Coordinates of N, CA and C in Angstrom, one line a residue:
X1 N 4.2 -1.3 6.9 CA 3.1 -1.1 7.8 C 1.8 -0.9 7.0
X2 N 0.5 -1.9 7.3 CA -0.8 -1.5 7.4 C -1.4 -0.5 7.2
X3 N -1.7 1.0 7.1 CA -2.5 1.8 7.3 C -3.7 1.6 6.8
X4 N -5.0 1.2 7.8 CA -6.2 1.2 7.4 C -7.4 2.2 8.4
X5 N -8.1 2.7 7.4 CA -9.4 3.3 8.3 C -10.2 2.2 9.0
X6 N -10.8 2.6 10.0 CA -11.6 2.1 11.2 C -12.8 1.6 10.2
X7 N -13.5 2.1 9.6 CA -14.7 1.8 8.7 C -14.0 0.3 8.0
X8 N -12.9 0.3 7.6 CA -12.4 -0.9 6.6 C -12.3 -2.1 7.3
X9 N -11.6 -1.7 8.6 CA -11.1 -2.4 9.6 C -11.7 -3.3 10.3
X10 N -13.2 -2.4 10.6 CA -14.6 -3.0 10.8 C -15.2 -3.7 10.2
X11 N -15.1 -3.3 8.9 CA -15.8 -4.5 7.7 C -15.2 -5.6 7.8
X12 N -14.2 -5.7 7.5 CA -13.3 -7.0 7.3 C -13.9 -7.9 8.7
X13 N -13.3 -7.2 10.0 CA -14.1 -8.4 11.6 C -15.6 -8.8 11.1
X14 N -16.3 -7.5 10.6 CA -17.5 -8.5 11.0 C -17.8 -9.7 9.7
X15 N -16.9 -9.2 8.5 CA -17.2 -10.4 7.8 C -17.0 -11.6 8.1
X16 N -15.6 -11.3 9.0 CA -15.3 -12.6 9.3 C -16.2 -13.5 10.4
X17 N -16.5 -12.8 11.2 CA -17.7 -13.1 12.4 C -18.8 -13.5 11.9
X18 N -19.3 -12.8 10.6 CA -20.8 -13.6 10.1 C -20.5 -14.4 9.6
X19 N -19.3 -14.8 8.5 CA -19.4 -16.3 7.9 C -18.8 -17.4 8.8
X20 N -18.3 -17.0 10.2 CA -17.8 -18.0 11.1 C -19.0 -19.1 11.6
X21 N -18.9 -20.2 11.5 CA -17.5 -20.8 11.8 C -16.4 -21.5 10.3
X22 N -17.3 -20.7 8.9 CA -16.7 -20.8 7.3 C -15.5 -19.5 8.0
X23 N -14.4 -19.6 7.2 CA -13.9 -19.1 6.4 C -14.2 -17.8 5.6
X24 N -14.1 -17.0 5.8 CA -14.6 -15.5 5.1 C -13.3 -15.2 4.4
X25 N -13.4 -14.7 3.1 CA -12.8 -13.8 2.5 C -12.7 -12.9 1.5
X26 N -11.7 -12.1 1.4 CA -12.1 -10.3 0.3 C -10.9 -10.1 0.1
X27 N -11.4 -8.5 -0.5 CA -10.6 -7.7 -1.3 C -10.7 -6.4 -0.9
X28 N -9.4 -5.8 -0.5 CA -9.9 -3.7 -0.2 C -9.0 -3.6 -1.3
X29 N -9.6 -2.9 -2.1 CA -9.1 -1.9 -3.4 C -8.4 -0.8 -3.1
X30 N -7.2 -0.3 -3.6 CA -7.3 1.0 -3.8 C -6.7 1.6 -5.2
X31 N -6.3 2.9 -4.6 CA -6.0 3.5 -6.4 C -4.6 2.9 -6.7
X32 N -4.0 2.4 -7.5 CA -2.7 1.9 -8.0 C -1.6 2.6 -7.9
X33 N -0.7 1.9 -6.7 CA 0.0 2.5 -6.4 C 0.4 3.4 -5.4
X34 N -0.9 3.5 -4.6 CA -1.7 4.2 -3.4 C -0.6 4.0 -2.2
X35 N -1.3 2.4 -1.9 CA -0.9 1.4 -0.9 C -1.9 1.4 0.5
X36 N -3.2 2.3 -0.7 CA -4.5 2.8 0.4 C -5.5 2.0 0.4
X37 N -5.8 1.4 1.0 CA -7.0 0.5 0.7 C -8.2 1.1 0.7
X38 N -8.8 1.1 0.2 CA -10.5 2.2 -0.2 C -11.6 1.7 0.1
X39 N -11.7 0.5 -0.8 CA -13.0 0.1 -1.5 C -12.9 -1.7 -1.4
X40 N -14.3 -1.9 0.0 CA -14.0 -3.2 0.6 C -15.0 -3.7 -0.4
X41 N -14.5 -5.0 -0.7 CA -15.2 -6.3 -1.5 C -15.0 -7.3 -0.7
X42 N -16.3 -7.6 -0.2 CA -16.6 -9.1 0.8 C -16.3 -10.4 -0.8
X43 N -16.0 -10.9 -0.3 CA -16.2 -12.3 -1.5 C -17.0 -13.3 -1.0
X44 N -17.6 -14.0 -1.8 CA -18.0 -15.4 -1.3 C -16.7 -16.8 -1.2
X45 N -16.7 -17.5 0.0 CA -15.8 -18.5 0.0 C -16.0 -19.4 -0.9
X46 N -16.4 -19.7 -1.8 CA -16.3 -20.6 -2.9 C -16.3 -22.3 -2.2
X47 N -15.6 -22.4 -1.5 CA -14.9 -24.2 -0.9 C -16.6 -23.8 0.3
X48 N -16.8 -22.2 1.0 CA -17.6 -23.3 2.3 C -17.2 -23.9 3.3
X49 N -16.0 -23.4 3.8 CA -15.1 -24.0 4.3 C -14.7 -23.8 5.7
X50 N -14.6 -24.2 7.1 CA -14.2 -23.6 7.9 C -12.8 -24.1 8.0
X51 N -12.2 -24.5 7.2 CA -10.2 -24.5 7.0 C -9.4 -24.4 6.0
X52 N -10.4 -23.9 5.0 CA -10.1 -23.8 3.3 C -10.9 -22.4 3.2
X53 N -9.7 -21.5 2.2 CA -10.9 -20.4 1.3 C -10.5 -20.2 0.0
X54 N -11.3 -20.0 -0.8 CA -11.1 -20.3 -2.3 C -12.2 -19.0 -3.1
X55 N -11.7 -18.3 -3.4 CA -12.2 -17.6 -4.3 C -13.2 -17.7 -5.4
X56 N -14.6 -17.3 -5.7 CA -14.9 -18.0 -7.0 C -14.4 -17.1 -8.0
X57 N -13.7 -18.4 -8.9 CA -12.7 -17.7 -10.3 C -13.8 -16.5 -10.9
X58 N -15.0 -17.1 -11.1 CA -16.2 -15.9 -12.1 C -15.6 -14.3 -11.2
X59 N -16.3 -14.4 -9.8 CA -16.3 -13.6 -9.1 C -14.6 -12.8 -9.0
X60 N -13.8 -13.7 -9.3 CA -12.6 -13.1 -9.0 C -12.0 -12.3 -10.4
X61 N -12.5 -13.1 -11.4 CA -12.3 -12.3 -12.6 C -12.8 -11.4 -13.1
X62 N -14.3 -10.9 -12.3 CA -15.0 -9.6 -12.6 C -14.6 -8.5 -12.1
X63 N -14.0 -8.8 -10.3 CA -13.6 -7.7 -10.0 C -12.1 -7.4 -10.4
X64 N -11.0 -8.3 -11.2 CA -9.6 -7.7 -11.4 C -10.3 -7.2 -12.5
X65 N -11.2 -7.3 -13.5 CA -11.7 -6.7 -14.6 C -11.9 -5.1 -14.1
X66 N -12.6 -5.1 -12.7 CA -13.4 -3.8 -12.3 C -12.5 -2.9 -11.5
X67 N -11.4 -3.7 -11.3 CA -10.0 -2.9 -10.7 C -9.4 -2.3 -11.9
X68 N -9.4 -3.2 -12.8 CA -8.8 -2.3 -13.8 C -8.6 -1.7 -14.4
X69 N -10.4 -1.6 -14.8 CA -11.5 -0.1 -15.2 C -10.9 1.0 -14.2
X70 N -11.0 0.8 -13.2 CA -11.1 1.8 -12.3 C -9.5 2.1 -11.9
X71 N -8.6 1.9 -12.4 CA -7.1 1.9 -12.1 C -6.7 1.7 -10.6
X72 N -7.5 0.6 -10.2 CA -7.3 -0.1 -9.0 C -6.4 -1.3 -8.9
X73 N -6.0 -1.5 -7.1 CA -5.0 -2.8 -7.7 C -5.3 -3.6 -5.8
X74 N -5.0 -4.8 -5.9 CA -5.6 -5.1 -4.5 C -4.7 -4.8 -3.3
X75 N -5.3 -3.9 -2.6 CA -3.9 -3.6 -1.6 C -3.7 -4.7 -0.3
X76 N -5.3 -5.2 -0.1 CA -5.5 -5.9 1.2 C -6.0 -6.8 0.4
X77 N -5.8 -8.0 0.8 CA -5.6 -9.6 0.4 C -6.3 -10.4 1.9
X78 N -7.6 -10.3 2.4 CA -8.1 -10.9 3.6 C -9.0 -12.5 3.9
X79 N -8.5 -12.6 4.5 CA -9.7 -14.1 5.3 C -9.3 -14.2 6.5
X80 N -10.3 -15.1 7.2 CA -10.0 -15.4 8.5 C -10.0 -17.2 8.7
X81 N -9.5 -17.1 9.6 CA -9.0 -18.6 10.5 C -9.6 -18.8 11.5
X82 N -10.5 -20.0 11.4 CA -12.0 -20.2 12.2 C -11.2 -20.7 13.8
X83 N -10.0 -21.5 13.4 CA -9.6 -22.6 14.5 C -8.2 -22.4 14.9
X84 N -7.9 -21.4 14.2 CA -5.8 -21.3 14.3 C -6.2 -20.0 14.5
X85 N -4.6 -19.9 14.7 CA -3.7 -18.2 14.8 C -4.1 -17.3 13.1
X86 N -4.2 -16.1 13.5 CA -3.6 -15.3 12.5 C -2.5 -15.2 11.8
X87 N -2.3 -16.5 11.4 CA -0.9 -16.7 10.5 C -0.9 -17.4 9.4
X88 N -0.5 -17.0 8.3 CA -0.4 -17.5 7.1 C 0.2 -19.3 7.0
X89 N -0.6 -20.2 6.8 CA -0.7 -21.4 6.7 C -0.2 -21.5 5.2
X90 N 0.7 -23.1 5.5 CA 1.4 -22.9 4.3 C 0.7 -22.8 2.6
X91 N -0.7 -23.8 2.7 CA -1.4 -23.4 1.3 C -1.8 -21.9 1.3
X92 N -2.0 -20.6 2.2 CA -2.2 -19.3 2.4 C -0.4 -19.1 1.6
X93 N 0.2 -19.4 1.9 CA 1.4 -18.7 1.4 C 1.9 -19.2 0.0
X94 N 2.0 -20.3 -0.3 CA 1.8 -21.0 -1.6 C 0.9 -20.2 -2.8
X95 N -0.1 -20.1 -2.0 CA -1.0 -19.2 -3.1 C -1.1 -18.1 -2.8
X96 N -0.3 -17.0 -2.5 CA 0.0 -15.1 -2.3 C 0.9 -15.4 -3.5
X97 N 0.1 -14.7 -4.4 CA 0.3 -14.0 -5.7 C 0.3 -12.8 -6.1
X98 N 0.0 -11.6 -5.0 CA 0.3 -10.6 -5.2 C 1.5 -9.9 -4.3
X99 N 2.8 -9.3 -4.8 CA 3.4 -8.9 -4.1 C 3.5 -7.9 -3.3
X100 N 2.6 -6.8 -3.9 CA 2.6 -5.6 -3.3 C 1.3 -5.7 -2.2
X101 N 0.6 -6.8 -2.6 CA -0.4 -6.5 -1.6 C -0.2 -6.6 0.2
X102 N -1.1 -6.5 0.8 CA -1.0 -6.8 2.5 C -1.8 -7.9 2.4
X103 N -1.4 -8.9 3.0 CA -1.9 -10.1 3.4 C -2.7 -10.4 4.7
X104 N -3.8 -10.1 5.0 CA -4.4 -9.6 6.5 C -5.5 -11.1 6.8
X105 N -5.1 -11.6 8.2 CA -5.9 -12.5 8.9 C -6.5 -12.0 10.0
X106 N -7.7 -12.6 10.1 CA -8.5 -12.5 11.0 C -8.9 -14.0 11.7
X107 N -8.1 -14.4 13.4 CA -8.7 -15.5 13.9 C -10.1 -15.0 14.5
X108 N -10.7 -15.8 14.4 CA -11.9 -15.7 15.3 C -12.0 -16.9 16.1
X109 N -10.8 -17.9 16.3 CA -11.1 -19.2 17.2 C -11.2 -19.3 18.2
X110 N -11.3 -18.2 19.0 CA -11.8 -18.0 20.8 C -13.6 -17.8 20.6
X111 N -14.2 -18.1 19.1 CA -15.4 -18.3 19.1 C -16.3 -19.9 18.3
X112 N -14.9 -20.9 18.0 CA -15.3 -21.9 17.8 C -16.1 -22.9 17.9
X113 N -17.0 -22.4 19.1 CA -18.1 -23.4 20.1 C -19.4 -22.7 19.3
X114 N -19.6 -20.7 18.6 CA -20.8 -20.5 18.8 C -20.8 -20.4 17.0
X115 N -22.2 -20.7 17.0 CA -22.9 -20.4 15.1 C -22.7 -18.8 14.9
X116 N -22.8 -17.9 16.0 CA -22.7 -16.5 15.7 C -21.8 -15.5 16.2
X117 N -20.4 -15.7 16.1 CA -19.1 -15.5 16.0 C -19.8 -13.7 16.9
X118 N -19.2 -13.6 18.1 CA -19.0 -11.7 18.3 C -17.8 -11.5 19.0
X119 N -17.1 -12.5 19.5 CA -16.1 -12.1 20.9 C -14.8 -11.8 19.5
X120 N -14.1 -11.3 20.8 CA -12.6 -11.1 20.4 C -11.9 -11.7 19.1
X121 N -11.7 -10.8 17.8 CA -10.9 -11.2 17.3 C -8.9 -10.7 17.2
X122 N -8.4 -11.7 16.3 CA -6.9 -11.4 15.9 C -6.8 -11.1 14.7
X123 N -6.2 -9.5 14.0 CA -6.3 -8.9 13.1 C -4.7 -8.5 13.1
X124 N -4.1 -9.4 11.8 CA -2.6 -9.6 11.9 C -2.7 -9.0 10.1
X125 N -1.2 -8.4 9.8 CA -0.8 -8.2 8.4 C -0.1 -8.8 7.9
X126 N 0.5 -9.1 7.0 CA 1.9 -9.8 6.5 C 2.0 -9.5 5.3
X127 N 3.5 -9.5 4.5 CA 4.2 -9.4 3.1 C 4.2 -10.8 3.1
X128 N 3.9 -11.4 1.8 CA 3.9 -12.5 1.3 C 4.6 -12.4 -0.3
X129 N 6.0 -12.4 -0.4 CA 6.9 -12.7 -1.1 C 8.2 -13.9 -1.4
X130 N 7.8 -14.4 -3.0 CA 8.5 -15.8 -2.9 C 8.6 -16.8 -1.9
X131 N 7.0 -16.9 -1.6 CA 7.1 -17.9 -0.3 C 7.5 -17.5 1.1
X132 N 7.9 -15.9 1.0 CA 8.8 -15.4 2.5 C 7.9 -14.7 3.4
X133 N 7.1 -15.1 4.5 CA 6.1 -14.1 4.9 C 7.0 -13.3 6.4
X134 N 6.4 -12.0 5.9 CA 7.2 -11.2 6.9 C 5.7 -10.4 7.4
X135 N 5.7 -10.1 8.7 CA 4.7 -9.9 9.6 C 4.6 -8.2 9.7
X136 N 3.7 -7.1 9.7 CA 4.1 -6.0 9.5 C 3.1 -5.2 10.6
X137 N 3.3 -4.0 10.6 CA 2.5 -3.3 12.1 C 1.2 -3.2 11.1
X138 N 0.0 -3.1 11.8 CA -1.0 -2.4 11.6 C -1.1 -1.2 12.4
X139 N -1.6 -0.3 11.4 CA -2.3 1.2 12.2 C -3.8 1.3 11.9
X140 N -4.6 1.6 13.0 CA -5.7 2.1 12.5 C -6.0 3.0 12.8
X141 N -6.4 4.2 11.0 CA -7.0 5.5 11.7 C -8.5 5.7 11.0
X142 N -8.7 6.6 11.8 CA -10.4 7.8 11.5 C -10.4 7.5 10.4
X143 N -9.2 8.6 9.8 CA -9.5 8.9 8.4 C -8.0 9.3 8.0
X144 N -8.0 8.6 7.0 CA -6.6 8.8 5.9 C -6.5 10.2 5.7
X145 N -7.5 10.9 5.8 CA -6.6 12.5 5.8 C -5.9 13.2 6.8
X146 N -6.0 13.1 8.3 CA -5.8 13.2 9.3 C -4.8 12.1 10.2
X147 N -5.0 10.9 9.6 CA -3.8 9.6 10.4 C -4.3 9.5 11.8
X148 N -5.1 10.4 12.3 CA -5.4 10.0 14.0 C -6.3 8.7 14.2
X149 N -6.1 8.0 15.1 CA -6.9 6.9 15.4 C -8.1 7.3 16.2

C-alpha cells in the first residue's frame, strides 16, 4: 500500500493538470528505507510529449546525486496519461527500474479537449517488478504522524 500525505498527493494532480495535455513527470523522495515519500521533485518531460515521458538524463543524474547526499532513495516513481487509463503501458513497465519504488499514474483523459487540464483525475499505484505489475491501495493522509485522512 501507498501511504501518501495530502500536500504530496496534491502536488503530483496539479503537475499533471498543468503540463496537460504533455505528459508530466517526477520524483517523491524519501529517507532510505522509509517507504515515505517526503520530498516532491516535479521533473521536466524531456520528449514533450502527450504519449511519451522521458526524463532529462542531466536532470535525472543530479537528483540521484542529491538523493544520495541526503540518504534518500525514490519511493514514488510518477507521470500521468494524457489519453489512457491509469495503467502502466508496456514501454512504462519495460523501463521501471526501481523495485522498491511505487509506481503512481495520474490519467487526466476526461480533460483531453481543454489546454488547461482541472476536472477529475485517476490516481492509481503499482509494484513494477521483473516486468510484473501488481496494482496496490493508496491511502491518503493529513499527516504521517497521525495516519488520519
Amino acid at each position: 500500500m501507498l501511504i501518501i500525505d495530502s500536500a504530496t498527493y496534491d502536488a503530483i494532480v496539479a503537475h499533471a493538470r498543468r503540463d496537460h495535455p504533455d505528459e508530466a513527470c517526477g520524483v517523491v523522495a524519501g529517507p532510505e528505507g522509509s517507504d515515505r515519500p517526503e520530498r516532491f521533485v516535479p521533473m521536466l518531460n524531456a520528449a514533450m510529449s502527450p504519449t511519451f515521458y522521458e526524463f532529462d538524463s542531466g536532470d535525472l543524474f543530479a537528483l540521484y546525486k542529491e538523493m544520495d547526499e541526503r540518504d534518500e532513495e525514490p519511493v514514488v516513481i510518477y507521470h500521468s496519461h494524457t489519453a489512457t487509463e491509469a495503467y502502466p503501458s508496456r514501454t512504462d513497465i519495460a523501463l521501471a527500474q526501481e523495485p522498491n519504488a511505487h509506481y503512481v499514474l495520474v490519467s487526466t483523459r476526461d480533460g483531453a479537449d481543454s489546454p488547461s487540464y482541472g476536472g477529475p483525475v485517476e490516481f492509481r499505484s503499482y509494484r513494477i517488478i521483473d516486468g510484473e505489475v501488481t496494482e496496490e491501495d493508496v491511502k491518503v493522509v493529513a499527516d504521517y504522524n497521525t495516519g488520519e485522512n
